CSV table of C-alpha atoms and ligand atoms in Angstrom, one decimal:
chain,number,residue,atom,x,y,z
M,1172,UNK,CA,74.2,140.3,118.6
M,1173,UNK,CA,75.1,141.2,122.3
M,1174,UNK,CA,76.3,137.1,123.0
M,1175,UNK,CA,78.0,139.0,126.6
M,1176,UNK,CA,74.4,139.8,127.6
M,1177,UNK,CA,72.7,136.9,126.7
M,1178,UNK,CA,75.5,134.8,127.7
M,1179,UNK,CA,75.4,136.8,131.5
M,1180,UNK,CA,71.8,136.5,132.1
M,1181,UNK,CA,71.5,132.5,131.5
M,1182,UNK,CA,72.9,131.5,135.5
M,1183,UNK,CA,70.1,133.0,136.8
M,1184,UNK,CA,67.3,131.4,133.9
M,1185,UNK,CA,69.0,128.3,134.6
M,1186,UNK,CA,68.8,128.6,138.3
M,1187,UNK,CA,65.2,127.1,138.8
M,1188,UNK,CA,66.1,124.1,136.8
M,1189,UNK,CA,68.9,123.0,139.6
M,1190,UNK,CA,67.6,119.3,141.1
M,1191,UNK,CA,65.4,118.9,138.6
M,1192,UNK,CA,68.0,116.4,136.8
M,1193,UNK,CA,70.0,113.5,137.7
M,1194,UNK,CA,73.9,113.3,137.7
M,1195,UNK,CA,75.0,110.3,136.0
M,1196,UNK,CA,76.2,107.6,138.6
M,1197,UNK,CA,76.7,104.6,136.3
M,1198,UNK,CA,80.5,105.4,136.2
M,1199,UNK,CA,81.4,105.9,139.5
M,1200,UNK,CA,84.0,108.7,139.0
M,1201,UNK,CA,81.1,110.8,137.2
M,1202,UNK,CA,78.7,110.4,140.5
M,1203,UNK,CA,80.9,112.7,141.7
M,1204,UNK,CA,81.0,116.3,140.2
M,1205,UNK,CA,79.0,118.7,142.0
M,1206,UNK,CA,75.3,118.9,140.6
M,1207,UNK,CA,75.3,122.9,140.8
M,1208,UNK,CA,78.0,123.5,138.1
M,1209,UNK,CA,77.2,125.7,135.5
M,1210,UNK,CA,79.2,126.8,132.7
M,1211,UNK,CA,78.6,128.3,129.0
M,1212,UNK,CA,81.2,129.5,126.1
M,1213,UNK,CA,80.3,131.1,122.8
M,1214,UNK,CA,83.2,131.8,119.9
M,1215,UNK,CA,82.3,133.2,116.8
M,1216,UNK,CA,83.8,132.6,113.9
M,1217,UNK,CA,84.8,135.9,113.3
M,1218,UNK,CA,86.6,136.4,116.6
M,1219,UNK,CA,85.9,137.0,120.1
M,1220,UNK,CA,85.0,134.6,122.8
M,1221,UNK,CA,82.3,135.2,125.5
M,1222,UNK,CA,82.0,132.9,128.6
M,1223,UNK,CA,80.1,132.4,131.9
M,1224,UNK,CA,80.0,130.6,134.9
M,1225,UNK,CA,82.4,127.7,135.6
M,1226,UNK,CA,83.3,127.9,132.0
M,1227,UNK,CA,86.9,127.2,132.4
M,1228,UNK,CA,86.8,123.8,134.8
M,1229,UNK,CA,87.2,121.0,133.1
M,1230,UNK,CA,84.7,118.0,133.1
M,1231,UNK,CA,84.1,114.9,131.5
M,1232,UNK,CA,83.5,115.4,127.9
M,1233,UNK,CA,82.2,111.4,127.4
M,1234,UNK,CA,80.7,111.3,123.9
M,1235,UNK,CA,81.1,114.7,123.1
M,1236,UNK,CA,84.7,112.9,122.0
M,1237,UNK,CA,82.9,111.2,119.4
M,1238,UNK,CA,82.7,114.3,117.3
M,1239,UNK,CA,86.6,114.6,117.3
M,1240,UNK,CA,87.4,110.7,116.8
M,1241,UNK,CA,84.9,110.9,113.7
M,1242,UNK,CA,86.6,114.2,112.7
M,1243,UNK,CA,90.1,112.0,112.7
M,1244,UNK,CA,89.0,109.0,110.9
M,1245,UNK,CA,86.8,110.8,108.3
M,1246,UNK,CA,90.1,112.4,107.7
M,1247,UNK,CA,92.7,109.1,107.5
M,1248,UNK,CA,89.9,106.5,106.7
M,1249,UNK,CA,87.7,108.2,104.2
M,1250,UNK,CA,85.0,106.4,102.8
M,1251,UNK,CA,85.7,102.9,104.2
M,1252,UNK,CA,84.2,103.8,107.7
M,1253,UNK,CA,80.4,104.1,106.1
M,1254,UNK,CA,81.0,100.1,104.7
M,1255,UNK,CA,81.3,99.4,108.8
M,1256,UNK,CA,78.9,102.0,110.2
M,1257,UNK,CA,75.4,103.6,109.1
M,1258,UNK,CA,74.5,106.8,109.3
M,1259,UNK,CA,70.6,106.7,110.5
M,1260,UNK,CA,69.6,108.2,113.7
M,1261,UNK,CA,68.8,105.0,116.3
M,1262,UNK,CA,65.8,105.4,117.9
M,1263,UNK,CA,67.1,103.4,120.5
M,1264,UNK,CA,69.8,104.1,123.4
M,1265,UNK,CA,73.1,105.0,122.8
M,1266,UNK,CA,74.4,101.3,124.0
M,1267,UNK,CA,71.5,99.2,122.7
M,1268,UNK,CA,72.4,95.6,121.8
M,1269,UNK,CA,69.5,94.3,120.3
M,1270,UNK,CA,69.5,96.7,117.3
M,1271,UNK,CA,73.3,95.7,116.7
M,1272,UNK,CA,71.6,91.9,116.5
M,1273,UNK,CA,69.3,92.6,114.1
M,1274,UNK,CA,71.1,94.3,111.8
M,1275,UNK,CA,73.9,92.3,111.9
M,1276,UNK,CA,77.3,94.1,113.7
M,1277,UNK,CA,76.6,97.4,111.5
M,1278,UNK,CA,76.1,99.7,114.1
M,1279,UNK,CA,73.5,102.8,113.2
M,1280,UNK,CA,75.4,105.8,113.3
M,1281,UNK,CA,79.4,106.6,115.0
M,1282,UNK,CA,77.7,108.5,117.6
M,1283,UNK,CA,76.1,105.5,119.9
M,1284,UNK,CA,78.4,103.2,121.8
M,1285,UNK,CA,78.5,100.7,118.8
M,1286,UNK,CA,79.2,103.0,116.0
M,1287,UNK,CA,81.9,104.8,118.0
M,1288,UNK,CA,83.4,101.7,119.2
M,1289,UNK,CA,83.8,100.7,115.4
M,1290,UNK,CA,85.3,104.6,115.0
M,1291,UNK,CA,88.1,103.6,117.4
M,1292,UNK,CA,88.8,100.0,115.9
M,1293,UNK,CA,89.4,102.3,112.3
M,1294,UNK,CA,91.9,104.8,114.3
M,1295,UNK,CA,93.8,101.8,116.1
M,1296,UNK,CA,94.6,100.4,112.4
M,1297,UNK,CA,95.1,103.5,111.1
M,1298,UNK,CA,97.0,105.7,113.4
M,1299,UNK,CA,100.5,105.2,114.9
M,1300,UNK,CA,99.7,106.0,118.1
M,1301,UNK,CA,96.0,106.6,118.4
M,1302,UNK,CA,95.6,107.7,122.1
M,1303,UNK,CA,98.5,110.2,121.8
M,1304,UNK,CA,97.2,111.3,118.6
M,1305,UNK,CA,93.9,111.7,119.6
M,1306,UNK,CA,94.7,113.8,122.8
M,1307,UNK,CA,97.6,116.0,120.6
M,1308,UNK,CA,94.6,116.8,118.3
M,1309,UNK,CA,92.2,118.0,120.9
M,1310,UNK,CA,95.0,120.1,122.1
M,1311,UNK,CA,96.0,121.5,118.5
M,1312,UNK,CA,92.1,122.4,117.7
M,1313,UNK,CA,91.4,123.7,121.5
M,1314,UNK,CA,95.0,125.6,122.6
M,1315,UNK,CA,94.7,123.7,125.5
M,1316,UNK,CA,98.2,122.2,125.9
M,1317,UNK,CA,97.9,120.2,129.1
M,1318,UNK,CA,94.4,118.8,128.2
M,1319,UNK,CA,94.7,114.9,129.4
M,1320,UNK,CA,92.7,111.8,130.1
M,1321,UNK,CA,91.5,111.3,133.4
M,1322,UNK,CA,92.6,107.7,134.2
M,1323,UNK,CA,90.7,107.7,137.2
M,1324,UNK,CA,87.4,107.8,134.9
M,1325,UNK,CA,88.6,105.8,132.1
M,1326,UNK,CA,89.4,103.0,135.4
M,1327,UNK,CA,86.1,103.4,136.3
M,1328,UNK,CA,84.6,102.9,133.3
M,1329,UNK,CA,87.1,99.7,132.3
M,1330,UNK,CA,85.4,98.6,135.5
M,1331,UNK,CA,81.9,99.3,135.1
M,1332,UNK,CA,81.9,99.1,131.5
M,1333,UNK,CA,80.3,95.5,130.7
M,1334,UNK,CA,77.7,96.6,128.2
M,1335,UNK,CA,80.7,97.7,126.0
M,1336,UNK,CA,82.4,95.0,126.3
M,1337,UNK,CA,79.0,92.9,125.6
M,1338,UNK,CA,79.4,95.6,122.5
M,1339,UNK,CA,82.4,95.0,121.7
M,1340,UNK,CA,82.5,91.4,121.6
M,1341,UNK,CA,79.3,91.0,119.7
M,1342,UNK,CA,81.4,93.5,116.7
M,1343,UNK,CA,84.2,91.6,116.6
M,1344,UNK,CA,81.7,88.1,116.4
M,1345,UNK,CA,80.0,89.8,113.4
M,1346,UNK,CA,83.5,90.8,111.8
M,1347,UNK,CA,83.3,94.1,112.8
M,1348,UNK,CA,86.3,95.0,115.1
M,1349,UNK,CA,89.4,94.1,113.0
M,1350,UNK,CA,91.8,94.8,116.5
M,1351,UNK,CA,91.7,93.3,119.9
M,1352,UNK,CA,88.8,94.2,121.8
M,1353,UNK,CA,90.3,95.2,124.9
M,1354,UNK,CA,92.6,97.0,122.8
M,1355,UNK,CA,89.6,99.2,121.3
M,1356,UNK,CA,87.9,99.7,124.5
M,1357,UNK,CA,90.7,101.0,126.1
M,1358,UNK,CA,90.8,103.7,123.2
M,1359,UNK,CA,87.2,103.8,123.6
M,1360,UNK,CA,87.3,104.7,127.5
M,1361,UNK,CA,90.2,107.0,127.4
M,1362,UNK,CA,88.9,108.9,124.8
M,1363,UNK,CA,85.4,108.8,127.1
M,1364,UNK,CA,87.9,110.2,130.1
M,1365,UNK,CA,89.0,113.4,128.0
M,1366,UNK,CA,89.0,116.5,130.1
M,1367,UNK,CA,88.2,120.1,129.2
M,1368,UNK,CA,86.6,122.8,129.8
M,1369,UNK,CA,83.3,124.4,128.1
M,1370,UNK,CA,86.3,127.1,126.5
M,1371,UNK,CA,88.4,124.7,125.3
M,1372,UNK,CA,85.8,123.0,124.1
M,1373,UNK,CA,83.7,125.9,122.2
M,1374,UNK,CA,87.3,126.6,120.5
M,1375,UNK,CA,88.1,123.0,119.6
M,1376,UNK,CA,84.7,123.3,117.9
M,1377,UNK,CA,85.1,126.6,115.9
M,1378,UNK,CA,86.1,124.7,112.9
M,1379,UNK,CA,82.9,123.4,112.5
M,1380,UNK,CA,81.4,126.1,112.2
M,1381,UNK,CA,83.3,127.9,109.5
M,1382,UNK,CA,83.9,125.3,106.8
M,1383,UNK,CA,86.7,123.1,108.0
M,1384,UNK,CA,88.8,126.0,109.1
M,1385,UNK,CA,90.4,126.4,112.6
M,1386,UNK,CA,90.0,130.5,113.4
M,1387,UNK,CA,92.8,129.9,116.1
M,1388,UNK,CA,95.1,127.7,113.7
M,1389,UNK,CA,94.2,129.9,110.7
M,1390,UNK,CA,94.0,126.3,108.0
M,1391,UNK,CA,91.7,123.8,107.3
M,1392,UNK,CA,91.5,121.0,109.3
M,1393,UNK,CA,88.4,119.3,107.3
M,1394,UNK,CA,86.9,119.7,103.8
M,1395,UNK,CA,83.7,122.0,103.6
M,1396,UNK,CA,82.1,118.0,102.7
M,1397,UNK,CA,83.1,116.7,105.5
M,1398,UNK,CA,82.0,119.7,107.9
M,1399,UNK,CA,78.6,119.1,106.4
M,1400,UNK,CA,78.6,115.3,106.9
M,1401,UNK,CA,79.6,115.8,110.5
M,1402,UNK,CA,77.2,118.6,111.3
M,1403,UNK,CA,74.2,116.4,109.7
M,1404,UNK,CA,75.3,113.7,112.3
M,1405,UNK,CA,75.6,115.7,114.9
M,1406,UNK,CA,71.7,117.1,114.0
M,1407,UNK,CA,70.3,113.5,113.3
M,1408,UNK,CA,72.3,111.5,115.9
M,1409,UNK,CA,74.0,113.7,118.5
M,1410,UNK,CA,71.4,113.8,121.5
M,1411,UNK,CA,70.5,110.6,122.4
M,1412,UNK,CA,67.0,109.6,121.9
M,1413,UNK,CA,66.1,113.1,121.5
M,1414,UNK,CA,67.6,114.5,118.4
M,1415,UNK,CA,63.8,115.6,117.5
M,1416,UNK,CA,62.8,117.5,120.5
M,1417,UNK,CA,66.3,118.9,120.6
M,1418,UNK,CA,66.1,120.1,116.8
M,1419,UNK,CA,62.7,121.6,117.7
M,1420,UNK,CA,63.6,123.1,120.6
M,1421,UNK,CA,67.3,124.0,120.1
M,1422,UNK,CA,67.5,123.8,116.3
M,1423,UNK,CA,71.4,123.7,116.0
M,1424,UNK,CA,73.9,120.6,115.9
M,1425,UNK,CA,74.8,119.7,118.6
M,1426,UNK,CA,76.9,116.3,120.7
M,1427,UNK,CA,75.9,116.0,124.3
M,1428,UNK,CA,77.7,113.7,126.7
M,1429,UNK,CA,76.7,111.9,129.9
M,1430,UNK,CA,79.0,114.3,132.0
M,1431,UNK,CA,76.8,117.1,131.0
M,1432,UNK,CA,78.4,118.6,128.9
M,1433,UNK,CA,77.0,119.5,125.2
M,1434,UNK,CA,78.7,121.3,121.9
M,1435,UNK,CA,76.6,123.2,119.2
M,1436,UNK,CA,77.4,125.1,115.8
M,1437,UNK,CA,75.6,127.8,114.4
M,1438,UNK,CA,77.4,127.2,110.8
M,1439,UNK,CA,78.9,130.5,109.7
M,1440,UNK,CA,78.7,131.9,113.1
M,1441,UNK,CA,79.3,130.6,116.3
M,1442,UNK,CA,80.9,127.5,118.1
M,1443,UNK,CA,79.2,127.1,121.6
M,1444,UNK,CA,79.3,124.7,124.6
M,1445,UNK,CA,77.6,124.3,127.7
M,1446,UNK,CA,78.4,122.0,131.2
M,1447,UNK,CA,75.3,121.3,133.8
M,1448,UNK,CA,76.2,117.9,134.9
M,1449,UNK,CA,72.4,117.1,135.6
M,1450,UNK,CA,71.0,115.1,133.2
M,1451,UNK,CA,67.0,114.9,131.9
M,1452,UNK,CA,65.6,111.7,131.5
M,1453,UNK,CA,66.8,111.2,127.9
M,1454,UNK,CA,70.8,111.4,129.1
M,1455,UNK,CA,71.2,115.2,127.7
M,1456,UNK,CA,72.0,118.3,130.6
M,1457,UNK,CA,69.2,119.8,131.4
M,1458,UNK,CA,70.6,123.5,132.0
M,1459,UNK,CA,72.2,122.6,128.9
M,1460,UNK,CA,69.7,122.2,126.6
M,1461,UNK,CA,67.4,124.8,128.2
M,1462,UNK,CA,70.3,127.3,128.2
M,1463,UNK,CA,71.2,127.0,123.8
M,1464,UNK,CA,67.2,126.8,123.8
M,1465,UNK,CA,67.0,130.4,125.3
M,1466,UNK,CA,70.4,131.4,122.8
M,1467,UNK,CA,68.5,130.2,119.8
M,1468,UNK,CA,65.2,132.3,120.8
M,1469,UNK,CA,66.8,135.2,122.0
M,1470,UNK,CA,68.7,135.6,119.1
M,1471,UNK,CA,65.9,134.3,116.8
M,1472,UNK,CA,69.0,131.8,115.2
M,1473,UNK,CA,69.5,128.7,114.4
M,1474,UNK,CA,70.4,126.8,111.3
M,1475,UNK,CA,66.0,126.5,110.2
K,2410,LIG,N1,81.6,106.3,128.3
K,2410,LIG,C1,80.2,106.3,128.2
K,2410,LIG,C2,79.7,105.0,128.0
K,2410,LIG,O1,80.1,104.3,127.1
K,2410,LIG,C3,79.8,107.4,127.2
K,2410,LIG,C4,78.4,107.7,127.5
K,2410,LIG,C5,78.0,109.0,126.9
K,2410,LIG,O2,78.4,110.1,127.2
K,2410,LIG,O3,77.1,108.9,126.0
K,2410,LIG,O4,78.8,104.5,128.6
C-alpha cells in the first residue's frame, strides 16, 4: 500500500472543500486557529510513519482526549465505570441535557460531555494526581515529551463553559459525580486543552490498533478486551451525531474533536489522524472526514 502517495495527493483533494466549514467559535481561544490548516499522519503497525501538511503543529485535541481518559480508567477502574455510564450511541448532541433528565444522571456513552465528565470524576478518585497523570500518559504513548495543556483554552472554556457546569451539577444531583464539581471540570477542561500534533497523535493511537500494544513502547498498555471495547465506542459513539454516515462513508473508528482534529484505526494495520479545523454541520472537520473517506476507498480498507 503506497500510504506516501495517497497521503501526498490528499492537500490538493481537500483543497476545494476550504470555506465550506465553520471553525468552532464557542470557546473563544478555538475561534482562533487559522481555517486553512491541513494536516494528516498515518503509522502502521508494523512500522513506518507517513505524514503531510501541517502534520506536526499542534492543535486542540478537545474530545479526542476522551479516548485516552477512557483508555486510563478502563485500566484502574475496571468494570465499575459501566454501573455510572452506558454504552449506547446518543442520538442527541454531545452536551445534551435533557437525555441526562430522562434517564436519570446515567449518561449514554463516555464519549459526550456527560459520560466523559463522569470518566473524569472516576480518575479524580482513583488517580494520585490525575492531571499530571493524564498528560505523563499522553507523552509515554505519543514520544512527545513537552506535550502540555494550553491554559489559555482550558481559561476559556472554564469561562464559557456553562452547559458543563449545567452538566455537571445535574450528575452530582443524581449521585453521579462522587468529587467536587469544579474539581472535575477543571480535569474535564484541561484534559479538553491538550495539545498535539496529528503525529503525536497518530503514534499515541498505534496501540489501538494492534491489540493493546504500543509499537514505540514495545508492551501492552491495554488488554486485547479492552482495545475491542474502546474501538466499538469509538465506531458507535465517536463522531457526534454522525457515527452512521461516518461508518458508511469512512468505515473505521474513529474520535473527532471540535478543534478539528479526528483519530482512526484500521485494527491490525494502521493508526491515523487528521487536523482541518473547519467543522461540517454535525461538529466533525470537514477535510477530515473527507480526507480518511478518500484513504478508505483508495485503498479499498476499512474494518467492513
Ligand atoms: N471542551 C469541549 C466542550 O466540552 C469539547 C467539545 C468537543 O470536542 O466535543 O464543549
Amino acid at each position: 500500500m503506497d500510504f506516501e502517495k495517497i497521503l501526498q495527493e490528499l492537500p490538493a483533494q481537500m483543497r476545494e472543500l476550504c470555506g465550506k466549514g465553520r471553525v468552532a467559535t464557542y470557546i473563544p481561544a478555538l475561534a482562533r486557529v487559522p481555517a486553512n490548516k491541513f494536516g494528516m499522519t498515518l503509522c502502521r503497525v508494523d512500522g513506518g510513519c507517513y505524514s503531510v501538511g501541517d502534520s506536526e503543529e499542534r492543535f486542540s485535541i478537545q474530545s479526542i482526549s476522551k479516548v485516552f481518559t477512557l483508555s486510563l480508567a478502563m485500566s484502574r477502574c475496571g468494570e465499575a465505570l459501566w454501573r455510572r455510564v452506558g454504552r449506547e450511541p446518543s442520538g442527541n448532541r454531545f452536551n445534551s441535557l435533557v437525555q441526562l433528565e430522562y434517564e436519570k444522571g446515567i449518561p449514554r456513552n463516555p464519549f459526550i460531555n456527560a459520560g466523559a465528565i463522569v470518566v473524569c470524576d472516576m480518575l479524580l478518585s482513583h488517580l494520585s494526581n490525575p492531571k499530571q497523570n493524564l498528560r505523563d500518559y499522553l507523552r509515554v504513548l505519543s514520544g512527545g515529551f513537552d506535550i502540555d495543556f494550553d491554559e489559555e483554552v482550558a481559561r476559556s472554556e472554564a469561562e464559557t463553559g456553562f452547559i458543563n457546569y449545567a452538566l455537571a451539577n445535574f450528575l452530582k444531583g443524581h449521585g453521579n459525580l462522587h468529587n467536587d464539581v469544579d474539581e472535575v471540570l477543571d480535569l474535564y477542561f484541561h484534559q479538553c486543552s491538550l495539545a498535539l500534533s496529528c503525529s503525536e497523535l497518530a503514534q499515541a493511537m498505534t496501540h489501538l490498533a494492534s491489540a493493546g500494544v504500543s509499537k514505540r513502547l514495545g508492551e501492552a498498555l491495554l488488554t486485547p478486551a479492552e482495545v475491542k471495547r474502546i474501538n466499538a465506542l469509538m465506531l458507535t459513539c465517536g463522531t457526534y451525531d454522525a457515527v452512521g454516515e461516518f461508518a458508511y462513508r469512512v468505515g473505521l473508528p474513529a474520535k473527532s474533536g471540535v478543534g478539528g482534529g479526528i483519530v482512526a484505526v484500521l485494527p491490525g494495520e494502521y493508526a491515523v489522524a487528521v487536523w482541518s479545523p473547519e467543522l461540517d454541520p454535525s461538529g466533525n472537520s470537514l477535510a477530515g472526514g473527507a480526507a480518511l473517506e478518500y484513504l478508505t476507498t483508495v485503498t479499498q480498507r476499512s474494518i467492513f
